[in-house]
Amino acid sequence: MDYYYLALIFAISFASNATPFFGAPYTVISSTVLLRFGFTPLNFAEVVVASGVGAGIAKSVMYGIGYGVGSRLKHNKNVNFFHRIIGGRSFYLAIFITAVMPFFPFDDFVFLIGGAGKASLLKMMEITIPSKVLKSSLEIGIEAEGLLQIGKITRISPVELGIISSVAFAVLGILLFKIDWEKLYLKVERYFKQRSWTNP
């Protein structure tokens, strides 16, 4: 694949993941570029590595924000909520889980917390970059195949479907950013507690 497009995928993945709590759906964009040049093993591997490494390195920006404004983060409701959630678990396990989790930018909170607590950025990167490459390999493979199959059914070009999907996921990202995650968590927890009391 042309190195210009690999550099573009890296840049989009970096910019997307360096944007706090929201960014373009970089794996869908990467899948669209992959389909544009052909879904071959070599092209797939190059796109996966470019997107995964770009996404992983970008999280250092979130770490830097946390490091620089750590004292102010204690007033952020969502950051405090996620700090409590991962407090009783392995911090580095939380990095891996949130890094590979699709759709939700929970790893942003983890890196903000890590920066504020001056955790080892090198150790965080050693987990995050391979995790992001793994995430890219799974998501790009599924998304590219999905775009091909949907394109056959709808007779819309897979590249055009990729562009449409990118816009749709960008809008979804905005909506996810506006959610009060602590309130949602408490509602779900309350629901399951009520179910446990009412069911034998």
PDB file of C-alpha atoms in Angstrom:
ATOM      1  CA  MET A   1       0.000   0.000   0.000  1.00  0.00           C
ATOM      2  CA  ASP A   2       1.126   3.576  -0.688  1.00  0.00           C
ATOM      3  CA  TYR A   3       3.059   4.937   2.321  1.00  0.00           C
ATOM      4  CA  TYR A   4       1.180   8.224   1.994  1.00  0.00           C
ATOM      5  CA  TYR A   5      -2.083   6.482   2.908  1.00  0.00           C
ATOM      6  CA  LEU A   6      -0.467   4.564   5.754  1.00  0.00           C
ATOM      7  CA  ALA A   7       0.838   7.868   7.129  1.00  0.00           C
ATOM      8  CA  LEU A   8      -2.673   9.302   6.721  1.00  0.00           C
ATOM      9  CA  ILE A   9      -4.174   6.363   8.661  1.00  0.00           C
ATOM     10  CA  PHE A  10      -1.561   6.858  11.393  1.00  0.00           C
ATOM     11  CA  ALA A  11      -2.341  10.588  11.569  1.00  0.00           C
ATOM     12  CA  ILE A  12      -6.119  10.079  11.692  1.00  0.00           C
ATOM     13  CA  SER A  13      -5.770   7.390  14.357  1.00  0.00           C
ATOM     14  CA  PHE A  14      -3.466   9.619  16.395  1.00  0.00           C
ATOM     15  CA  ALA A  15      -5.680  12.699  16.098  1.00  0.00           C
ATOM     16  CA  SER A  16      -8.802  10.687  16.900  1.00  0.00           C
ATOM     17  CA  ASN A  17      -7.348   9.173  20.065  1.00  0.00           C
ATOM     18  CA  ALA A  18      -5.625  12.381  21.183  1.00  0.00           C
ATOM     19  CA  THR A  19      -8.991  14.159  21.256  1.00  0.00           C
ATOM     20  CA  PRO A  20     -10.394  13.955  24.800  1.00  0.00           C
ATOM     21  CA  PHE A  21     -13.369  11.580  24.979  1.00  0.00           C
ATOM     22  CA  PHE A  22     -14.236  11.945  21.314  1.00  0.00           C
ATOM     23  CA  GLY A  23     -12.683  11.415  17.937  1.00  0.00           C
ATOM     24  CA  ALA A  24     -13.399  10.204  14.456  1.00  0.00           C
ATOM     25  CA  PRO A  25     -14.117   6.438  14.145  1.00  0.00           C
ATOM     26  CA  TYR A  26     -10.583   5.712  13.034  1.00  0.00           C
ATOM     27  CA  THR A  27     -10.999   1.956  12.486  1.00  0.00           C
ATOM     28  CA  VAL A  28     -13.944   2.542  10.127  1.00  0.00           C
ATOM     29  CA  ILE A  29     -11.872   5.100   8.218  1.00  0.00           C
ATOM     30  CA  SER A  30      -8.962   2.630   8.143  1.00  0.00           C
ATOM     31  CA  SER A  31     -11.305  -0.096   6.871  1.00  0.00           C
ATOM     32  CA  THR A  32     -12.517   2.224   4.121  1.00  0.00           C
ATOM     33  CA  VAL A  33      -8.952   2.950   2.984  1.00  0.00           C
ATOM     34  CA  LEU A  34      -8.153  -0.781   3.121  1.00  0.00           C
ATOM     35  CA  LEU A  35     -11.089  -1.597   0.841  1.00  0.00           C
ATOM     36  CA  ARG A  36     -10.038   1.176  -1.507  1.00  0.00           C
ATOM     37  CA  PHE A  37      -6.692  -0.582  -2.104  1.00  0.00           C
ATOM     38  CA  GLY A  38      -7.887  -4.171  -1.774  1.00  0.00           C
ATOM     39  CA  PHE A  39      -8.303  -6.503   1.187  1.00  0.00           C
ATOM     40  CA  THR A  40      -5.038  -8.443   0.929  1.00  0.00           C
ATOM     41  CA  PRO A  41      -3.086  -9.919   3.887  1.00  0.00           C
ATOM     42  CA  LEU A  42      -0.246  -7.419   3.418  1.00  0.00           C
ATOM     43  CA  ASN A  43      -2.556  -4.407   3.120  1.00  0.00           C
ATOM     44  CA  PHE A  44      -4.526  -5.581   6.143  1.00  0.00           C
ATOM     45  CA  ALA A  45      -1.376  -5.969   8.268  1.00  0.00           C
ATOM     46  CA  GLU A  46      -0.046  -2.551   7.249  1.00  0.00           C
ATOM     47  CA  VAL A  47      -3.344  -0.792   7.978  1.00  0.00           C
ATOM     48  CA  VAL A  48      -3.734  -2.553  11.339  1.00  0.00           C
ATOM     49  CA  VAL A  49      -0.232  -1.611  12.499  1.00  0.00           C
ATOM     50  CA  ALA A  50      -0.509   2.001  11.277  1.00  0.00           C
ATOM     51  CA  SER A  51      -3.859   2.552  12.992  1.00  0.00           C
ATOM     52  CA  GLY A  52      -3.010   0.643  16.175  1.00  0.00           C
ATOM     53  CA  VAL A  53       0.350   2.320  16.750  1.00  0.00           C
ATOM     54  CA  GLY A  54      -1.094   5.751  15.995  1.00  0.00           C
ATOM     55  CA  ALA A  55      -3.984   5.193  18.403  1.00  0.00           C
ATOM     56  CA  GLY A  56      -1.710   3.853  21.129  1.00  0.00           C
ATOM     57  CA  ILE A  57       0.886   6.643  20.990  1.00  0.00           C
ATOM     58  CA  ALA A  58      -1.909   9.244  21.003  1.00  0.00           C
ATOM     59  CA  LYS A  59      -2.927   8.260  24.530  1.00  0.00           C
ATOM     60  CA  SER A  60       0.264   9.935  25.776  1.00  0.00           C
ATOM     61  CA  VAL A  61      -1.529  13.215  25.047  1.00  0.00           C
ATOM     62  CA  MET A  62      -4.279  12.275  27.520  1.00  0.00           C
ATOM     63  CA  TYR A  63      -1.579  11.317  30.022  1.00  0.00           C
ATOM     64  CA  GLY A  64       0.037  14.734  29.560  1.00  0.00           C
ATOM     65  CA  ILE A  65      -3.289  16.475  30.157  1.00  0.00           C
ATOM     66  CA  GLY A  66      -3.791  14.482  33.342  1.00  0.00           C
ATOM     67  CA  TYR A  67      -0.220  15.216  34.448  1.00  0.00           C
ATOM     68  CA  GLY A  68      -0.618  18.937  33.804  1.00  0.00           C
ATOM     69  CA  VAL A  69      -4.036  19.539  35.317  1.00  0.00           C
ATOM     70  CA  GLY A  70      -4.160  16.731  37.882  1.00  0.00           C
ATOM     71  CA  SER A  71      -5.358  18.983  40.701  1.00  0.00           C
ATOM     72  CA  ARG A  72      -8.367  20.101  38.665  1.00  0.00           C
ATOM     73  CA  LEU A  73      -9.468  16.585  37.725  1.00  0.00           C
ATOM     74  CA  LYS A  74     -10.793  15.932  41.213  1.00  0.00           C
ATOM     75  CA  HIS A  75     -13.710  18.201  40.306  1.00  0.00           C
ATOM     76  CA  ASN A  76     -14.628  16.174  37.211  1.00  0.00           C
ATOM     77  CA  LYS A  77     -17.522  13.843  38.031  1.00  0.00           C
ATOM     78  CA  ASN A  78     -16.754  11.237  35.352  1.00  0.00           C
ATOM     79  CA  VAL A  79     -13.026  11.111  36.168  1.00  0.00           C
ATOM     80  CA  ASN A  80     -13.812  10.609  39.865  1.00  0.00           C
ATOM     81  CA  PHE A  81     -16.314   7.903  39.005  1.00  0.00           C
ATOM     82  CA  PHE A  82     -13.850   5.899  36.909  1.00  0.00           C
ATOM     83  CA  HIS A  83     -11.134   6.411  39.516  1.00  0.00           C
ATOM     84  CA  ARG A  84     -13.370   4.690  42.063  1.00  0.00           C
ATOM     85  CA  ILE A  85     -14.302   1.922  39.618  1.00  0.00           C
ATOM     86  CA  ILE A  86     -10.705   0.910  38.840  1.00  0.00           C
ATOM     87  CA  GLY A  87      -9.379   1.686  42.306  1.00  0.00           C
ATOM     88  CA  GLY A  88      -9.882  -1.835  43.590  1.00  0.00           C
ATOM     89  CA  ARG A  89      -8.546  -3.529  40.463  1.00  0.00           C
ATOM     90  CA  SER A  90      -5.184  -3.737  38.755  1.00  0.00           C
ATOM     91  CA  PHE A  91      -4.506  -0.414  37.098  1.00  0.00           C
ATOM     92  CA  TYR A  92      -2.629  -2.046  34.237  1.00  0.00           C
ATOM     93  CA  LEU A  93      -5.408  -4.572  33.675  1.00  0.00           C
ATOM     94  CA  ALA A  94      -7.792  -1.622  33.404  1.00  0.00           C
ATOM     95  CA  ILE A  95      -5.525  -0.143  30.719  1.00  0.00           C
ATOM     96  CA  PHE A  96      -5.713  -3.312  28.636  1.00  0.00           C
ATOM     97  CA  ILE A  97      -9.480  -3.747  29.009  1.00  0.00           C
ATOM     98  CA  THR A  98     -10.341  -0.128  28.195  1.00  0.00           C
ATOM     99  CA  ALA A  99      -7.829   0.008  25.320  1.00  0.00           C
ATOM    100  CA  VAL A 100      -9.457  -2.898  23.457  1.00  0.00           C
ATOM    101  CA  MET A 101     -13.043  -1.994  24.361  1.00  0.00           C
ATOM    102  CA  PRO A 102     -14.974  -0.861  21.260  1.00  0.00           C
ATOM    103  CA  PHE A 103     -16.991   2.369  20.953  1.00  0.00           C
ATOM    104  CA  PHE A 104     -16.443   3.748  24.461  1.00  0.00           C
ATOM    105  CA  PRO A 105     -13.360   5.973  25.091  1.00  0.00           C
ATOM    106  CA  PHE A 106     -12.950   4.780  28.682  1.00  0.00           C
ATOM    107  CA  ASP A 107      -9.171   4.571  28.247  1.00  0.00           C
ATOM    108  CA  ASP A 108      -9.130   8.386  28.153  1.00  0.00           C
ATOM    109  CA  PHE A 109     -10.211   8.412  31.794  1.00  0.00           C
ATOM    110  CA  VAL A 110      -7.568   5.816  32.683  1.00  0.00           C
ATOM    111  CA  PHE A 111      -4.792   7.888  31.094  1.00  0.00           C
ATOM    112  CA  LEU A 112      -6.015  11.064  32.743  1.00  0.00           C
ATOM    113  CA  ILE A 113      -5.927   9.268  36.087  1.00  0.00           C
ATOM    114  CA  GLY A 114      -2.515   7.797  35.280  1.00  0.00           C
ATOM    115  CA  GLY A 115      -1.117  11.215  34.392  1.00  0.00           C
ATOM    116  CA  ALA A 116      -2.576  12.831  37.485  1.00  0.00           C
ATOM    117  CA  GLY A 117      -1.091  10.058  39.630  1.00  0.00           C
ATOM    118  CA  LYS A 118       2.249  10.211  37.754  1.00  0.00           C
ATOM    119  CA  ALA A 119       2.132   6.519  36.825  1.00  0.00           C
ATOM    120  CA  SER A 120       4.855   5.197  34.511  1.00  0.00           C
ATOM    121  CA  LEU A 121       3.972   6.366  30.997  1.00  0.00           C
ATOM    122  CA  LEU A 122       6.411   3.834  29.497  1.00  0.00           C
ATOM    123  CA  LYS A 123       4.647   0.926  31.206  1.00  0.00           C
ATOM    124  CA  MET A 124       1.263   2.267  30.136  1.00  0.00           C
ATOM    125  CA  MET A 125       2.485   2.527  26.538  1.00  0.00           C
ATOM    126  CA  GLU A 126       3.887  -1.008  26.640  1.00  0.00           C
ATOM    127  CA  ILE A 127       0.348  -2.247  27.314  1.00  0.00           C
ATOM    128  CA  THR A 128      -1.623   0.249  25.253  1.00  0.00           C
ATOM    129  CA  ILE A 129       0.150   0.026  21.885  1.00  0.00           C
ATOM    130  CA  PRO A 130      -0.155  -3.800  21.530  1.00  0.00           C
ATOM    131  CA  SER A 131      -3.733  -3.541  22.840  1.00  0.00           C
ATOM    132  CA  LYS A 132      -4.627  -0.961  20.210  1.00  0.00           C
ATOM    133  CA  VAL A 133      -3.024  -3.082  17.474  1.00  0.00           C
ATOM    134  CA  LEU A 134      -5.128  -6.017  18.681  1.00  0.00           C
ATOM    135  CA  LYS A 135      -8.240  -3.846  18.696  1.00  0.00           C
ATOM    136  CA  SER A 136      -7.508  -2.607  15.180  1.00  0.00           C
ATOM    137  CA  SER A 137      -6.979  -6.143  13.883  1.00  0.00           C
ATOM    138  CA  LEU A 138     -10.351  -7.257  15.236  1.00  0.00           C
ATOM    139  CA  GLU A 139     -12.372  -4.170  14.363  1.00  0.00           C
ATOM    140  CA  ILE A 140     -10.899  -3.517  10.921  1.00  0.00           C
ATOM    141  CA  GLY A 141     -11.328  -7.162   9.941  1.00  0.00           C
ATOM    142  CA  ILE A 142     -14.969  -7.192  11.049  1.00  0.00           C
ATOM    143  CA  GLU A 143     -15.781  -3.743   9.682  1.00  0.00           C
ATOM    144  CA  ALA A 144     -14.170  -4.334   6.285  1.00  0.00           C
ATOM    145  CA  GLU A 145     -16.004  -7.635   5.853  1.00  0.00           C
ATOM    146  CA  GLY A 146     -19.223  -6.019   7.063  1.00  0.00           C
ATOM    147  CA  LEU A 147     -18.903  -3.164   4.580  1.00  0.00           C
ATOM    148  CA  LEU A 148     -18.299  -5.673   1.770  1.00  0.00           C
ATOM    149  CA  GLN A 149     -21.345  -7.768   2.669  1.00  0.00           C
ATOM    150  CA  ILE A 150     -23.650  -4.791   3.213  1.00  0.00           C
ATOM    151  CA  GLY A 151     -22.395  -3.346  -0.067  1.00  0.00           C
ATOM    152  CA  LYS A 152     -23.475  -6.520  -1.869  1.00  0.00           C
ATOM    153  CA  ILE A 153     -26.953  -6.307  -0.353  1.00  0.00           C
ATOM    154  CA  THR A 154     -27.509  -2.560  -0.779  1.00  0.00           C
ATOM    155  CA  ARG A 155     -25.466  -2.227  -3.968  1.00  0.00           C
ATOM    156  CA  ILE A 156     -23.717   0.750  -2.406  1.00  0.00           C
ATOM    157  CA  SER A 157     -19.950   0.965  -2.796  1.00  0.00           C
ATOM    158  CA  PRO A 158     -18.142  -0.293   0.345  1.00  0.00           C
ATOM    159  CA  VAL A 159     -16.063   2.910   0.268  1.00  0.00           C
ATOM    160  CA  GLU A 160     -19.244   5.033   0.267  1.00  0.00           C
ATOM    161  CA  LEU A 161     -20.643   2.902   3.094  1.00  0.00           C
ATOM    162  CA  GLY A 162     -17.425   3.506   5.018  1.00  0.00           C
ATOM    163  CA  ILE A 163     -17.807   7.257   4.661  1.00  0.00           C
ATOM    164  CA  ILE A 164     -21.458   7.079   5.784  1.00  0.00           C
ATOM    165  CA  SER A 165     -20.498   4.882   8.742  1.00  0.00           C
ATOM    166  CA  SER A 166     -17.705   7.255   9.743  1.00  0.00           C
ATOM    167  CA  VAL A 167     -20.145  10.161   9.961  1.00  0.00           C
ATOM    168  CA  ALA A 168     -22.680   8.047  11.886  1.00  0.00           C
ATOM    169  CA  PHE A 169     -20.093   6.905  14.446  1.00  0.00           C
ATOM    170  CA  ALA A 170     -18.811  10.461  14.841  1.00  0.00           C
ATOM    171  CA  VAL A 171     -22.326  11.571  15.802  1.00  0.00           C
ATOM    172  CA  LEU A 172     -22.558   8.596  18.186  1.00  0.00           C
ATOM    173  CA  GLY A 173     -19.286   9.700  19.785  1.00  0.00           C
ATOM    174  CA  ILE A 174     -20.757  13.122  20.546  1.00  0.00           C
ATOM    175  CA  LEU A 175     -23.785  11.503  22.180  1.00  0.00           C
ATOM    176  CA  LEU A 176     -21.596   9.189  24.294  1.00  0.00           C
ATOM    177  CA  PHE A 177     -19.574  12.182  25.496  1.00  0.00           C
ATOM    178  CA  LYS A 178     -22.721  13.848  26.853  1.00  0.00           C
ATOM    179  CA  ILE A 179     -23.731  10.831  28.954  1.00  0.00           C
ATOM    180  CA  ASP A 180     -23.400  11.083  32.729  1.00  0.00           C
ATOM    181  CA  TRP A 181     -21.750   7.685  33.209  1.00  0.00           C
ATOM    182  CA  GLU A 182     -22.024   7.665  36.997  1.00  0.00           C
ATOM    183  CA  LYS A 183     -25.778   8.286  36.906  1.00  0.00           C
ATOM    184  CA  LEU A 184     -26.216   5.569  34.266  1.00  0.00           C
ATOM    185  CA  TYR A 185     -24.130   3.122  36.328  1.00  0.00           C
ATOM    186  CA  LEU A 186     -26.209   3.794  39.459  1.00  0.00           C
ATOM    187  CA  LYS A 187     -29.452   3.267  37.551  1.00  0.00           C
ATOM    188  CA  VAL A 188     -28.269  -0.074  36.161  1.00  0.00           C
ATOM    189  CA  GLU A 189     -27.003  -1.144  39.582  1.00  0.00           C
ATOM    190  CA  ARG A 190     -30.329  -0.187  41.191  1.00  0.00           C
ATOM    191  CA  TYR A 191     -32.245  -2.109  38.529  1.00  0.00           C
ATOM    192  CA  PHE A 192     -30.324  -5.339  39.116  1.00  0.00           C
ATOM    193  CA  LYS A 193     -30.611  -4.992  42.880  1.00  0.00           C
ATOM    194  CA  GLN A 194     -34.378  -4.692  42.557  1.00  0.00           C
ATOM    195  CA  ARG A 195     -34.464  -7.733  40.294  1.00  0.00           C
ATOM    196  CA  SER A 196     -32.511  -9.762  42.811  1.00  0.00           C
ATOM    197  CA  TRP A 197     -35.053  -8.940  45.510  1.00  0.00           C
ATOM    198  CA  THR A 198     -38.154  -9.623  43.440  1.00  0.00           C
ATOM    199  CA  ASN A 199     -36.960 -12.851  41.776  1.00  0.00           C
ATOM    200  CA  PRO A 200     -36.790 -16.083  43.816  1.00  0.00           C
TER     201      PRO A 200
END
